[in-house]
mmCIF file of C-alpha atoms in Angstrom:
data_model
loop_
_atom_site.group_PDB
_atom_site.id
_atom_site.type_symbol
_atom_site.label_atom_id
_atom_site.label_comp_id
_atom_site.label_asym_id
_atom_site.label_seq_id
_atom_site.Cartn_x
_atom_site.Cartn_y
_atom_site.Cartn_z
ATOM 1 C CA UNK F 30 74.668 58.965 32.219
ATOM 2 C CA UNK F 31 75.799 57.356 35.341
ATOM 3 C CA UNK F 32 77.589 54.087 35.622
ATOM 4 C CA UNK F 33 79.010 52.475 38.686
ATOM 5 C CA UNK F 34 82.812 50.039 38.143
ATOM 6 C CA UNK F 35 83.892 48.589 41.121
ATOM 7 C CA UNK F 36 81.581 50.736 43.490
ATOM 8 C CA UNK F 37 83.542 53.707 41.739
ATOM 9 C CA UNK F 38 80.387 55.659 40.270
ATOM 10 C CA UNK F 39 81.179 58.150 37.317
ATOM 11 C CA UNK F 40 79.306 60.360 34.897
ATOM 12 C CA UNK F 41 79.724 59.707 31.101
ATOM 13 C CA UNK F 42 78.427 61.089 27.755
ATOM 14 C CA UNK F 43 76.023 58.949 25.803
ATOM 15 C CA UNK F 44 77.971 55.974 23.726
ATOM 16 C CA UNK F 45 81.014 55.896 25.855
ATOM 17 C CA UNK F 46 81.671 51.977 26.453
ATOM 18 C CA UNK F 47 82.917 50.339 29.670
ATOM 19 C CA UNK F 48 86.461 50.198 28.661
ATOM 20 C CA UNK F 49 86.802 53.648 28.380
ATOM 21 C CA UNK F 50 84.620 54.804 31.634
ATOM 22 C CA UNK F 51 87.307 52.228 33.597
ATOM 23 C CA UNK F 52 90.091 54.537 31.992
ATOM 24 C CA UNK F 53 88.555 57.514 33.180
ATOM 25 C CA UNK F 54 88.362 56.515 36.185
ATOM 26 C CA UNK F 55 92.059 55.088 36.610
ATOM 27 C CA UNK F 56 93.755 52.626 38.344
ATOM 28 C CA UNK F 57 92.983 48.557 39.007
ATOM 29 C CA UNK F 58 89.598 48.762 38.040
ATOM 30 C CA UNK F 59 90.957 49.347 33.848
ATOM 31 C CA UNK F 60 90.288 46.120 32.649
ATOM 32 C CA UNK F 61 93.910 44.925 30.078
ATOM 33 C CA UNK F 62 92.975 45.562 26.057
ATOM 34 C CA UNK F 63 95.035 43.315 23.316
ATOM 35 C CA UNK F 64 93.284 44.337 20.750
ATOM 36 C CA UNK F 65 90.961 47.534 21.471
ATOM 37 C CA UNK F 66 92.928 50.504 20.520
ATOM 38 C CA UNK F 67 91.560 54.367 20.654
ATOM 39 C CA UNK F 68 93.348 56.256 18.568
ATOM 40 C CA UNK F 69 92.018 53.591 15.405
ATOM 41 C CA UNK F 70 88.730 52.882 14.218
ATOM 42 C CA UNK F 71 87.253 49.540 14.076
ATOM 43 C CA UNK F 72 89.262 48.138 17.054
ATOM 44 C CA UNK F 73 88.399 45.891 19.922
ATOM 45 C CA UNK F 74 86.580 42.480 20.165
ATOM 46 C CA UNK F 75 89.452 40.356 19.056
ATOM 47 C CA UNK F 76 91.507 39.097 21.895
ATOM 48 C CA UNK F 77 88.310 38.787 24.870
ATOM 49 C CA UNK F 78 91.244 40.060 27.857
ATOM 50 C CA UNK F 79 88.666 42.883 28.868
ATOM 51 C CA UNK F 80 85.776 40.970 29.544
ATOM 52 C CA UNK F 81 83.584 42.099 32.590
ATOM 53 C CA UNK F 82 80.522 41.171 34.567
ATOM 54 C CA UNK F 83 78.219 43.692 34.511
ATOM 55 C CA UNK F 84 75.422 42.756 37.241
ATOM 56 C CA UNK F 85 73.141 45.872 36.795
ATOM 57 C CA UNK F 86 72.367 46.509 33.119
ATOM 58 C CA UNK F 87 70.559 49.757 33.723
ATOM 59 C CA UNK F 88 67.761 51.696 35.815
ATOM 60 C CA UNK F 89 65.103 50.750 33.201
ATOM 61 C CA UNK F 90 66.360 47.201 33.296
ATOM 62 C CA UNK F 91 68.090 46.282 36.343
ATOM 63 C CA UNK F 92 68.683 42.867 35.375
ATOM 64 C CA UNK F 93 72.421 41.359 35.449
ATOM 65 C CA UNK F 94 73.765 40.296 31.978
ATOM 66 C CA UNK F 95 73.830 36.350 31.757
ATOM 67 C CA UNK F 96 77.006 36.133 29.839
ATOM 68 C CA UNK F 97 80.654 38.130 30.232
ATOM 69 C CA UNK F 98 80.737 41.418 28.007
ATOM 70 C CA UNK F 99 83.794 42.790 26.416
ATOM 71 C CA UNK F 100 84.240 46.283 28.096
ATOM 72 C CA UNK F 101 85.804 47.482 24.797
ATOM 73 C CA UNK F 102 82.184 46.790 22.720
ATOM 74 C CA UNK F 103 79.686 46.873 25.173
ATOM 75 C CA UNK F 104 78.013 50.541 25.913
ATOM 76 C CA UNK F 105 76.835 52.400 29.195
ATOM 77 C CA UNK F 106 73.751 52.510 30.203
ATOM 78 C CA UNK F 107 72.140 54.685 32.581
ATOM 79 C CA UNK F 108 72.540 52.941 36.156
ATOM 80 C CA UNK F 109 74.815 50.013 35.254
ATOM 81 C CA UNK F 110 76.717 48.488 37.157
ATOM 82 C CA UNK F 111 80.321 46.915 36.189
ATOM 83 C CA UNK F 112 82.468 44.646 38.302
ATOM 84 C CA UNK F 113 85.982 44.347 37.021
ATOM 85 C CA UNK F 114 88.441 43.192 39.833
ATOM 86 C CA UNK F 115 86.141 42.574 42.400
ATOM 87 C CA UNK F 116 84.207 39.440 40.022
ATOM 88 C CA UNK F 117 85.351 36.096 40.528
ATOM 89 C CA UNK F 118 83.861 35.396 36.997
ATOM 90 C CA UNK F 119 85.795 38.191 35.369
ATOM 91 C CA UNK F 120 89.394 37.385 36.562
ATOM 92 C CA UNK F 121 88.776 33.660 36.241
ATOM 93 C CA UNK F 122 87.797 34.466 32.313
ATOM 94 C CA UNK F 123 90.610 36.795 32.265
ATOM 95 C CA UNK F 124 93.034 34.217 33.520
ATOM 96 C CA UNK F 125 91.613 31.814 30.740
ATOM 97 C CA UNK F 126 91.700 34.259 28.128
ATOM 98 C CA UNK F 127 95.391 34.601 28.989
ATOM 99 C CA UNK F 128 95.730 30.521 28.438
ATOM 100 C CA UNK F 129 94.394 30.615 24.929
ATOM 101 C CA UNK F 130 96.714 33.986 23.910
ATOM 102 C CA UNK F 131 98.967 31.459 25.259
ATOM 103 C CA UNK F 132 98.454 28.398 23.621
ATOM 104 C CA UNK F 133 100.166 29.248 19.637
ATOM 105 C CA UNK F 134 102.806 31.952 21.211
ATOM 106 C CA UNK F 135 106.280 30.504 21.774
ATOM 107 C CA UNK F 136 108.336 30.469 25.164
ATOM 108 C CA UNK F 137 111.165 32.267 23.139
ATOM 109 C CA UNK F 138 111.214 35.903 25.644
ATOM 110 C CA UNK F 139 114.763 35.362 26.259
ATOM 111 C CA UNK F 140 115.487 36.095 22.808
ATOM 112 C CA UNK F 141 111.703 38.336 21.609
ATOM 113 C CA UNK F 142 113.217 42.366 21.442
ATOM 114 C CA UNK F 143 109.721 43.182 22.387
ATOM 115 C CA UNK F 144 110.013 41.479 26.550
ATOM 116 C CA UNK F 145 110.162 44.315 29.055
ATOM 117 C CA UNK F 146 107.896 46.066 27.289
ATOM 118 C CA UNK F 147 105.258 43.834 26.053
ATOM 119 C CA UNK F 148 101.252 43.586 26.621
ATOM 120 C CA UNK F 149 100.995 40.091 26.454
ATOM 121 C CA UNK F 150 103.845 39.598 28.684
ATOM 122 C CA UNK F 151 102.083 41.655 31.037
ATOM 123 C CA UNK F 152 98.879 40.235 30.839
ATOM 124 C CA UNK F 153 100.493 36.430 31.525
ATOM 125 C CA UNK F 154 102.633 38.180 34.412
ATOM 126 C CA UNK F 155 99.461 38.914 36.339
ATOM 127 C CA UNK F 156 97.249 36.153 35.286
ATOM 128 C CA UNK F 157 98.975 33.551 33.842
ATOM 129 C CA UNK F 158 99.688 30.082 35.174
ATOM 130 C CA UNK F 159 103.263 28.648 35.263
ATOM 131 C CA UNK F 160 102.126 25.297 33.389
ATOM 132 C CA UNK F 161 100.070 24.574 30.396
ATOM 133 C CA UNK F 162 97.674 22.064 29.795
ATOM 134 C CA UNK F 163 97.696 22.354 26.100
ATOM 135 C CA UNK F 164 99.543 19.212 24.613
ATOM 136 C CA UNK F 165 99.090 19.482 20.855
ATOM 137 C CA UNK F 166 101.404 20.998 18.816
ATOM 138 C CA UNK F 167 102.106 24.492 18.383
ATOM 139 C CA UNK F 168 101.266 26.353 14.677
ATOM 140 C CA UNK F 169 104.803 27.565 13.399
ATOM 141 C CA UNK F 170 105.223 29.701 10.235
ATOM 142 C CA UNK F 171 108.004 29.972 7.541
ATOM 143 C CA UNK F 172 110.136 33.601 8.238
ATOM 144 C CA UNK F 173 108.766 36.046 5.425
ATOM 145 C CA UNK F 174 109.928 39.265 4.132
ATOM 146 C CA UNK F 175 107.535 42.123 4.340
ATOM 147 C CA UNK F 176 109.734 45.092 4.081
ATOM 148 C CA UNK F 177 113.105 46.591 4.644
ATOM 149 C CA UNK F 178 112.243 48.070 8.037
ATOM 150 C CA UNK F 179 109.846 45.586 10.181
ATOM 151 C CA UNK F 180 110.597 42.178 10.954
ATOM 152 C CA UNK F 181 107.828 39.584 10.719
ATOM 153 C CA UNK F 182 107.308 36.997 13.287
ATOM 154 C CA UNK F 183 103.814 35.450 12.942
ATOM 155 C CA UNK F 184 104.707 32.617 15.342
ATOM 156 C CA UNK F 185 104.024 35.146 17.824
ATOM 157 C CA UNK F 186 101.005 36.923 16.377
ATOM 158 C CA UNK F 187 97.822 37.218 18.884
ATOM 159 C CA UNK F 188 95.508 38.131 15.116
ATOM 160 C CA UNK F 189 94.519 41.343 17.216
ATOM 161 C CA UNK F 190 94.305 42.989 14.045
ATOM 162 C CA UNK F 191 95.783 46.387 15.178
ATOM 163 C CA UNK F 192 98.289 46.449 12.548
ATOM 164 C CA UNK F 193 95.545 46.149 9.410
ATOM 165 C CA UNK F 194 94.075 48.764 11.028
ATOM 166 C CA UNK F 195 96.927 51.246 10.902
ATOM 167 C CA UNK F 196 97.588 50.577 8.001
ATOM 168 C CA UNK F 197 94.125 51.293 6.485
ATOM 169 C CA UNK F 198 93.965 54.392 8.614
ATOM 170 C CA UNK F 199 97.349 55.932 9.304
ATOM 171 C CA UNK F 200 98.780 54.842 6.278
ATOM 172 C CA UNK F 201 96.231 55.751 3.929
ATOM 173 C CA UNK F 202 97.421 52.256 2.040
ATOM 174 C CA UNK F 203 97.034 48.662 2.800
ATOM 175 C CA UNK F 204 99.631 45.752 1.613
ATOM 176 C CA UNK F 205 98.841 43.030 3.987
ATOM 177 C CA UNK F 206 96.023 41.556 5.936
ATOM 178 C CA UNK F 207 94.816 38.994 7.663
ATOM 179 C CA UNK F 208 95.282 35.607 4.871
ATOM 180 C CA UNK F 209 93.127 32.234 5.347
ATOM 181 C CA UNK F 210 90.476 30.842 8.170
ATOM 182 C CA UNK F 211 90.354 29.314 11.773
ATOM 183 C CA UNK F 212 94.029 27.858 12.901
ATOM 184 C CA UNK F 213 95.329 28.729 9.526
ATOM 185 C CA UNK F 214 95.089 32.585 9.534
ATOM 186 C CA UNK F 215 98.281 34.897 9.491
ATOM 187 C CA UNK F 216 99.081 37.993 8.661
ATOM 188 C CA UNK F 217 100.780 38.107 5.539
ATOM 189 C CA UNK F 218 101.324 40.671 2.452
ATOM 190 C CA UNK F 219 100.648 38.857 -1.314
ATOM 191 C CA UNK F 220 103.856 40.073 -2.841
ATOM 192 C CA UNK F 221 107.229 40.113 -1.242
ATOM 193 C CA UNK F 222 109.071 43.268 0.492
ATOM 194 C CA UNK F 223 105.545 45.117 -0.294
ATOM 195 C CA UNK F 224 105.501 47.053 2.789
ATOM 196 C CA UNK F 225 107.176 50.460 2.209
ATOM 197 C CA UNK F 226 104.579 53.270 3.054
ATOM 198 C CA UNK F 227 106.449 56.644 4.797
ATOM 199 C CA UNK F 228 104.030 55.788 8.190
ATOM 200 C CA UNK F 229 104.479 52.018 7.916
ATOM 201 C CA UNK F 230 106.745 52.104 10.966
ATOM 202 C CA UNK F 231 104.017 52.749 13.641
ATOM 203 C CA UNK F 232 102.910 48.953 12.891
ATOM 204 C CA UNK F 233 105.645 47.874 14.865
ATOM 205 C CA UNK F 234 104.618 50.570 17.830
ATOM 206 C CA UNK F 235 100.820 49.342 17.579
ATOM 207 C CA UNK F 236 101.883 45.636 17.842
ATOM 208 C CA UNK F 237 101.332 44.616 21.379
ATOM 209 C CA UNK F 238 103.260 41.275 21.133
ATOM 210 C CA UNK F 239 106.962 40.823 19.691
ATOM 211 C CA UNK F 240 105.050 39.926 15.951
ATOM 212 C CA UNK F 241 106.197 43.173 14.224
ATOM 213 C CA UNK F 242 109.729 44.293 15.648
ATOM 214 C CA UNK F 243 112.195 46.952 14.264
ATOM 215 C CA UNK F 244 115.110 45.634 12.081
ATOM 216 C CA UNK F 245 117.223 48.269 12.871
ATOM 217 C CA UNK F 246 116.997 47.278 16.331
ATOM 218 C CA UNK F 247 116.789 43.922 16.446
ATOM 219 C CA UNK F 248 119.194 41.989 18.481
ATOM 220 C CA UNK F 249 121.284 45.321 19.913
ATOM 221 C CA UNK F 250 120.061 45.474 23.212
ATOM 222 C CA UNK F 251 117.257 45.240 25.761
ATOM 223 C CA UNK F 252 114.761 48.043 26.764
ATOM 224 C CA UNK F 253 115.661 47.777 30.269
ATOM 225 C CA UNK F 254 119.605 48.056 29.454
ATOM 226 C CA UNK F 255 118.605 51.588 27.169
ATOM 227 C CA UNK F 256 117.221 55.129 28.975
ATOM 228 C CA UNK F 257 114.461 56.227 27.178
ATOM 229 C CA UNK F 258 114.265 60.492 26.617
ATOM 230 C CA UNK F 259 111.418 62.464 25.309
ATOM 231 C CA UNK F 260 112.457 64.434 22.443
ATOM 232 C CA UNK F 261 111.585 66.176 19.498
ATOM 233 C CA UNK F 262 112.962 67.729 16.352
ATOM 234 C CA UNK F 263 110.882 70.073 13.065
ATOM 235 C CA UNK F 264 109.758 67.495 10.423
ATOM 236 C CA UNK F 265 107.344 68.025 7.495
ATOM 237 C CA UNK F 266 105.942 64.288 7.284
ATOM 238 C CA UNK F 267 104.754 64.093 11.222
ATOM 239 C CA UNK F 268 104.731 65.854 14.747
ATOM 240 C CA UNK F 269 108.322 65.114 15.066
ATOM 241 C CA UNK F 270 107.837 64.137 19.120
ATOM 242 C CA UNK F 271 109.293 61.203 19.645
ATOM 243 C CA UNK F 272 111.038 58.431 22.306
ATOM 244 C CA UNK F 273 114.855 57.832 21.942
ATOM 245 C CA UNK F 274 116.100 54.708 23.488
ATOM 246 C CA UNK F 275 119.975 55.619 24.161
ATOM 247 C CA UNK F 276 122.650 53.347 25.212
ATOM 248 C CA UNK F 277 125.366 56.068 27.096
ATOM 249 C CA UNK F 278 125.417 58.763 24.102
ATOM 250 C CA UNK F 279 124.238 56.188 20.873
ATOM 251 C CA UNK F 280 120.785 56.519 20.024
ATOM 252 C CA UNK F 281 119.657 52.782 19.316
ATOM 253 C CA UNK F 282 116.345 53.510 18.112
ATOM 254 C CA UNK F 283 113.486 55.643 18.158
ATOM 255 C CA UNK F 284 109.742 55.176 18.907
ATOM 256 C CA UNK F 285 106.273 57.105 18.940
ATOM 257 C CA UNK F 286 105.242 58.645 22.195
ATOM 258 C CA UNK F 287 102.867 56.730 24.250
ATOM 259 C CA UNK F 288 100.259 56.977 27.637
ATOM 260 C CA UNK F 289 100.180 54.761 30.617
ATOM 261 C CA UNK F 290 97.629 52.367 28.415
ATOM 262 C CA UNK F 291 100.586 51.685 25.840
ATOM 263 C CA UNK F 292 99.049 53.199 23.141
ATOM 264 C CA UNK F 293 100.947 55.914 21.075
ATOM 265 C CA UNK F 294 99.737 59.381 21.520
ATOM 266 C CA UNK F 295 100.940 61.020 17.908
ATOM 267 C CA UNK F 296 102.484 58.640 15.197
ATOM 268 C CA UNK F 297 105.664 59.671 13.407
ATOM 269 C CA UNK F 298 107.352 59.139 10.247
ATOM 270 C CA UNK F 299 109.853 56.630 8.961
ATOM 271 C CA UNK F 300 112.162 59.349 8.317
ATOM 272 C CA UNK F 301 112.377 59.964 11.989
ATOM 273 C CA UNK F 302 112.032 56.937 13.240
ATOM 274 C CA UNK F 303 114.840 55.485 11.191
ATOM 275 C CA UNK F 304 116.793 57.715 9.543
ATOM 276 C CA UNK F 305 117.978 59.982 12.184
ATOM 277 C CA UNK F 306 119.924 58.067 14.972
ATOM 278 C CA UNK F 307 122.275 60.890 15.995
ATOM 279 C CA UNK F 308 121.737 62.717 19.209
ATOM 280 C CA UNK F 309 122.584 66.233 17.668
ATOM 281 C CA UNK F 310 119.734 65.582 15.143
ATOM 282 C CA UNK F 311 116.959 65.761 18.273
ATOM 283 C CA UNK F 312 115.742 68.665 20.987
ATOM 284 C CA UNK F 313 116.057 66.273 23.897
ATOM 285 C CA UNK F 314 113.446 67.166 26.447
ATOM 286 C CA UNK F 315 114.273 64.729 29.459
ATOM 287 C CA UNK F 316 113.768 61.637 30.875
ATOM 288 C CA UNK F 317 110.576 59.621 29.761
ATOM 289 C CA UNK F 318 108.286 57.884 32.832
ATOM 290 C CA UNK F 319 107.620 54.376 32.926
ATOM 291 C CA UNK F 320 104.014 53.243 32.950
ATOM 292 C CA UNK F 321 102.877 52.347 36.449
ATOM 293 C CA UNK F 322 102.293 48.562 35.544
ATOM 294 C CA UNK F 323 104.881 46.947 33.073
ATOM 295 C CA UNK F 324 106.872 43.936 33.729
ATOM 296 C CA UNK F 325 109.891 46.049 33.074
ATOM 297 C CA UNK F 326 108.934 47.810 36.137
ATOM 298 C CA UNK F 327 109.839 44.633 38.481
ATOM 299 C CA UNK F 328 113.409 45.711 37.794
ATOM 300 C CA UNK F 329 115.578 48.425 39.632
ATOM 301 C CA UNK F 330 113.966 51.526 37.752
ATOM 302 C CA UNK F 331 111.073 52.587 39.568
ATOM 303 C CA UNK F 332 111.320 51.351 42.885
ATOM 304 C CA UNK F 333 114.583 51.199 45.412
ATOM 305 C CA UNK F 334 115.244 47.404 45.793
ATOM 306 C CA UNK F 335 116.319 46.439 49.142
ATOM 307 C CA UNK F 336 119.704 44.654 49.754
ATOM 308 C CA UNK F 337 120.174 41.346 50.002
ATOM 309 C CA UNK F 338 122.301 40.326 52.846
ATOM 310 C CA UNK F 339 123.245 36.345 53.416
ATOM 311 C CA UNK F 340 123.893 35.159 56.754
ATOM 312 C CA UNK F 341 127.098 33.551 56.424
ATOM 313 C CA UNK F 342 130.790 32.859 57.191
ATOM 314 C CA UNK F 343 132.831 35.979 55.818
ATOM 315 C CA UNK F 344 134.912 34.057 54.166
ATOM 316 C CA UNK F 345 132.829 31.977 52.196
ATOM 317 C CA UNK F 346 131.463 35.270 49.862
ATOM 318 C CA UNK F 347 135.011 37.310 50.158
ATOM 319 C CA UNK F 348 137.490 34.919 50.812
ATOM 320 C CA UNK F 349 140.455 35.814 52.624
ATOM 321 C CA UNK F 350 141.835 38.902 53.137
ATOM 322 C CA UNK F 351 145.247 38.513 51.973
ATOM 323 C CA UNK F 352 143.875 36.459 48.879
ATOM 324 C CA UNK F 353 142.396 39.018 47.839
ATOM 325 C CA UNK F 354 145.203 41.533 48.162
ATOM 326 C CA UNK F 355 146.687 39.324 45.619
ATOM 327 C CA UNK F 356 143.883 39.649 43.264
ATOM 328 C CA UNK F 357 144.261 42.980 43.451
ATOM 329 C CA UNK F 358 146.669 44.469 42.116
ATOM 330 C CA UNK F 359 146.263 47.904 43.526
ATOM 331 C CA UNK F 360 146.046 46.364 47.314
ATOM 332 C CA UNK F 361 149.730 45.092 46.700
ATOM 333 C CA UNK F 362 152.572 47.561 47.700
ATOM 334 C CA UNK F 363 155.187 48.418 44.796
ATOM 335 C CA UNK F 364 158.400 46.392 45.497
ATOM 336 C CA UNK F 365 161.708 48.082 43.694
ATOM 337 C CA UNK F 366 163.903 45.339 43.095
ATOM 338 C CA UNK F 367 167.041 47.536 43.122
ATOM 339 C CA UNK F 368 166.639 48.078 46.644
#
């Protein structure tokens, strides 16, 4: 089957869906995914950030489709044709898609251990608005305890449902879920502290917003202050290949693997994500690469910023030089007294 995304034409096999043709294919034309997830069942139509036009639905019916599709959901079709980046429709609907992800989650990145490294913050870099026009109040939640190793912050939750999903399937054992209707609905577990399954961790690597977050972590330090390494040690519960976040020689915490879509590629234990935060417990391999697009990447790791120069009086910036000899104390010559 042939299908055509952006004027970038590509074979597929027979039930592949749009989302995952664009991914093939690589680069701009990959429409953002909240919600959709590969490596678990059941995933995708939640959030609506991967919505396309498709203006050719196939050669036996070349009609365009009247209404925007969700890439993650919708199937090729022989002949299609997709516009993702090049649609006016599809990056106005992606930019309001953004506004209503937006609308519930709080302004509080300056203090969120998932910024540098989070989807929606991402998403709102590229195709948010600097104002909103949403004047009601926002939905807040009471703090809750789900477990001794994730942190629970459902003012931030997008309801993408990821999570539920991991649990079901990577867990083999489900303790929370999505509780209540409309406006109202949270994730939430029935009894207290009920989260404690050996793979429960990879929750927090699934979540794309700060809603799950590691308590071992929490509040030490910012992605883009730790260096990330690839490495991997011999465990019995999981692959053992892991991320280690490292702050000079202290291992600060330690995360699944994952590929340029932010998705992990092999989930680990609890025991290694939590229990072993010593450098001589790991095989380090080397440095781990950034994903292309992150809004991490607008900092000084990736790309060689250029300097800023201000024209200006010397001594405005530096002051002068014999005040600053006196500053210094390693500018000033030893005096002996004696002499």
């Amino acid at each position: 089957m042939k299908v055509t995304i952006d004027g970038i034409e590509i074979e597929v096999e027979p039930g592949t869906t749009v989302l995952q043709a664009a991914r093939m294919i690589g680069g701009d034309v990959v429409p953002p995914a909240m919600c959709y997830y590969s490596k678990l069942q059941g995933t995708g139509g939640n959030c609506r950030a991967c919505l396309v036009e498709i203006s050719k639905g196939s050669e036996a019916d070349p009609r365009p489709m009247p209404k925007m599709m969700p890439s993650c959901k919708t199937g090729v079709m022989d002949g299609m044709e997709v516009k993702v980046k090049t649609s006016d429709r599809a990056m106005e609907a992606r930019k309001a898609v953004t506004e209503f992800l937006l609308i519930n989650h709080p302004l509080d990145c300056p203090v969120c251990d998932q910024a540098g490294e989070c989807d929606l913050q991402n998403l709102s870099f590229k195709h948010g608005v600097g104002k909103t026009r949403f004047t009601e109040e926002k939905r807040t939640f009471e703090p809750e305890n789900i477990g001794d190793k994730i942190q629970l912050h459902m003012n931030r939750c997008i309801l993408c449902y990821r999570c539920v999903h991991t649990a079901e399937q990577i867990c083999g054992e489900r303790n929370h879920g999505v509780l209540n209707r409309g406006d109202h609905a949270q994730i939430s577990t029935y009894v207290s502290a009920a989260i404690d399954h050996e793979m429960s961790g990879n929750m927090i690597d699934v979540c794309p917003v700060g809603a799950l977050t590691d308590k071992t972590f929490r509040f030490k330090s910012r992605v883009w202050f730790n260096k990330p390494f690839n490495a991997h040690r011999e465990c019995d519960k999981c692959c053992g290949k892991t991320t280690l976040w490292m702050f000079g020689n202290e291992v600060q915490r330690v995360t699944a693997r994952k590929d340029e879509f932010h998705e992990v590629e092999d989930f680990i234990c609890n025991e290694c994500r939590f229990d072993h935060k010593d450098v001589n417990d790991w095989v380090i391999e080397g440095p781990r690469k950034f994903e292309k697009f992150s809004v991490i990447n607008q900092n000084n790791y990736t790309r060689d910023m250029k300097k800023v120069e201000i024209n200006t009086e010397k001594q405005i910036l530096l002051g002068r030089e014999q005040d600053r000899k006196k500053i210094s104390m390693k500018a000033v010559p030893y005096k002996n007294n004696k002499e």
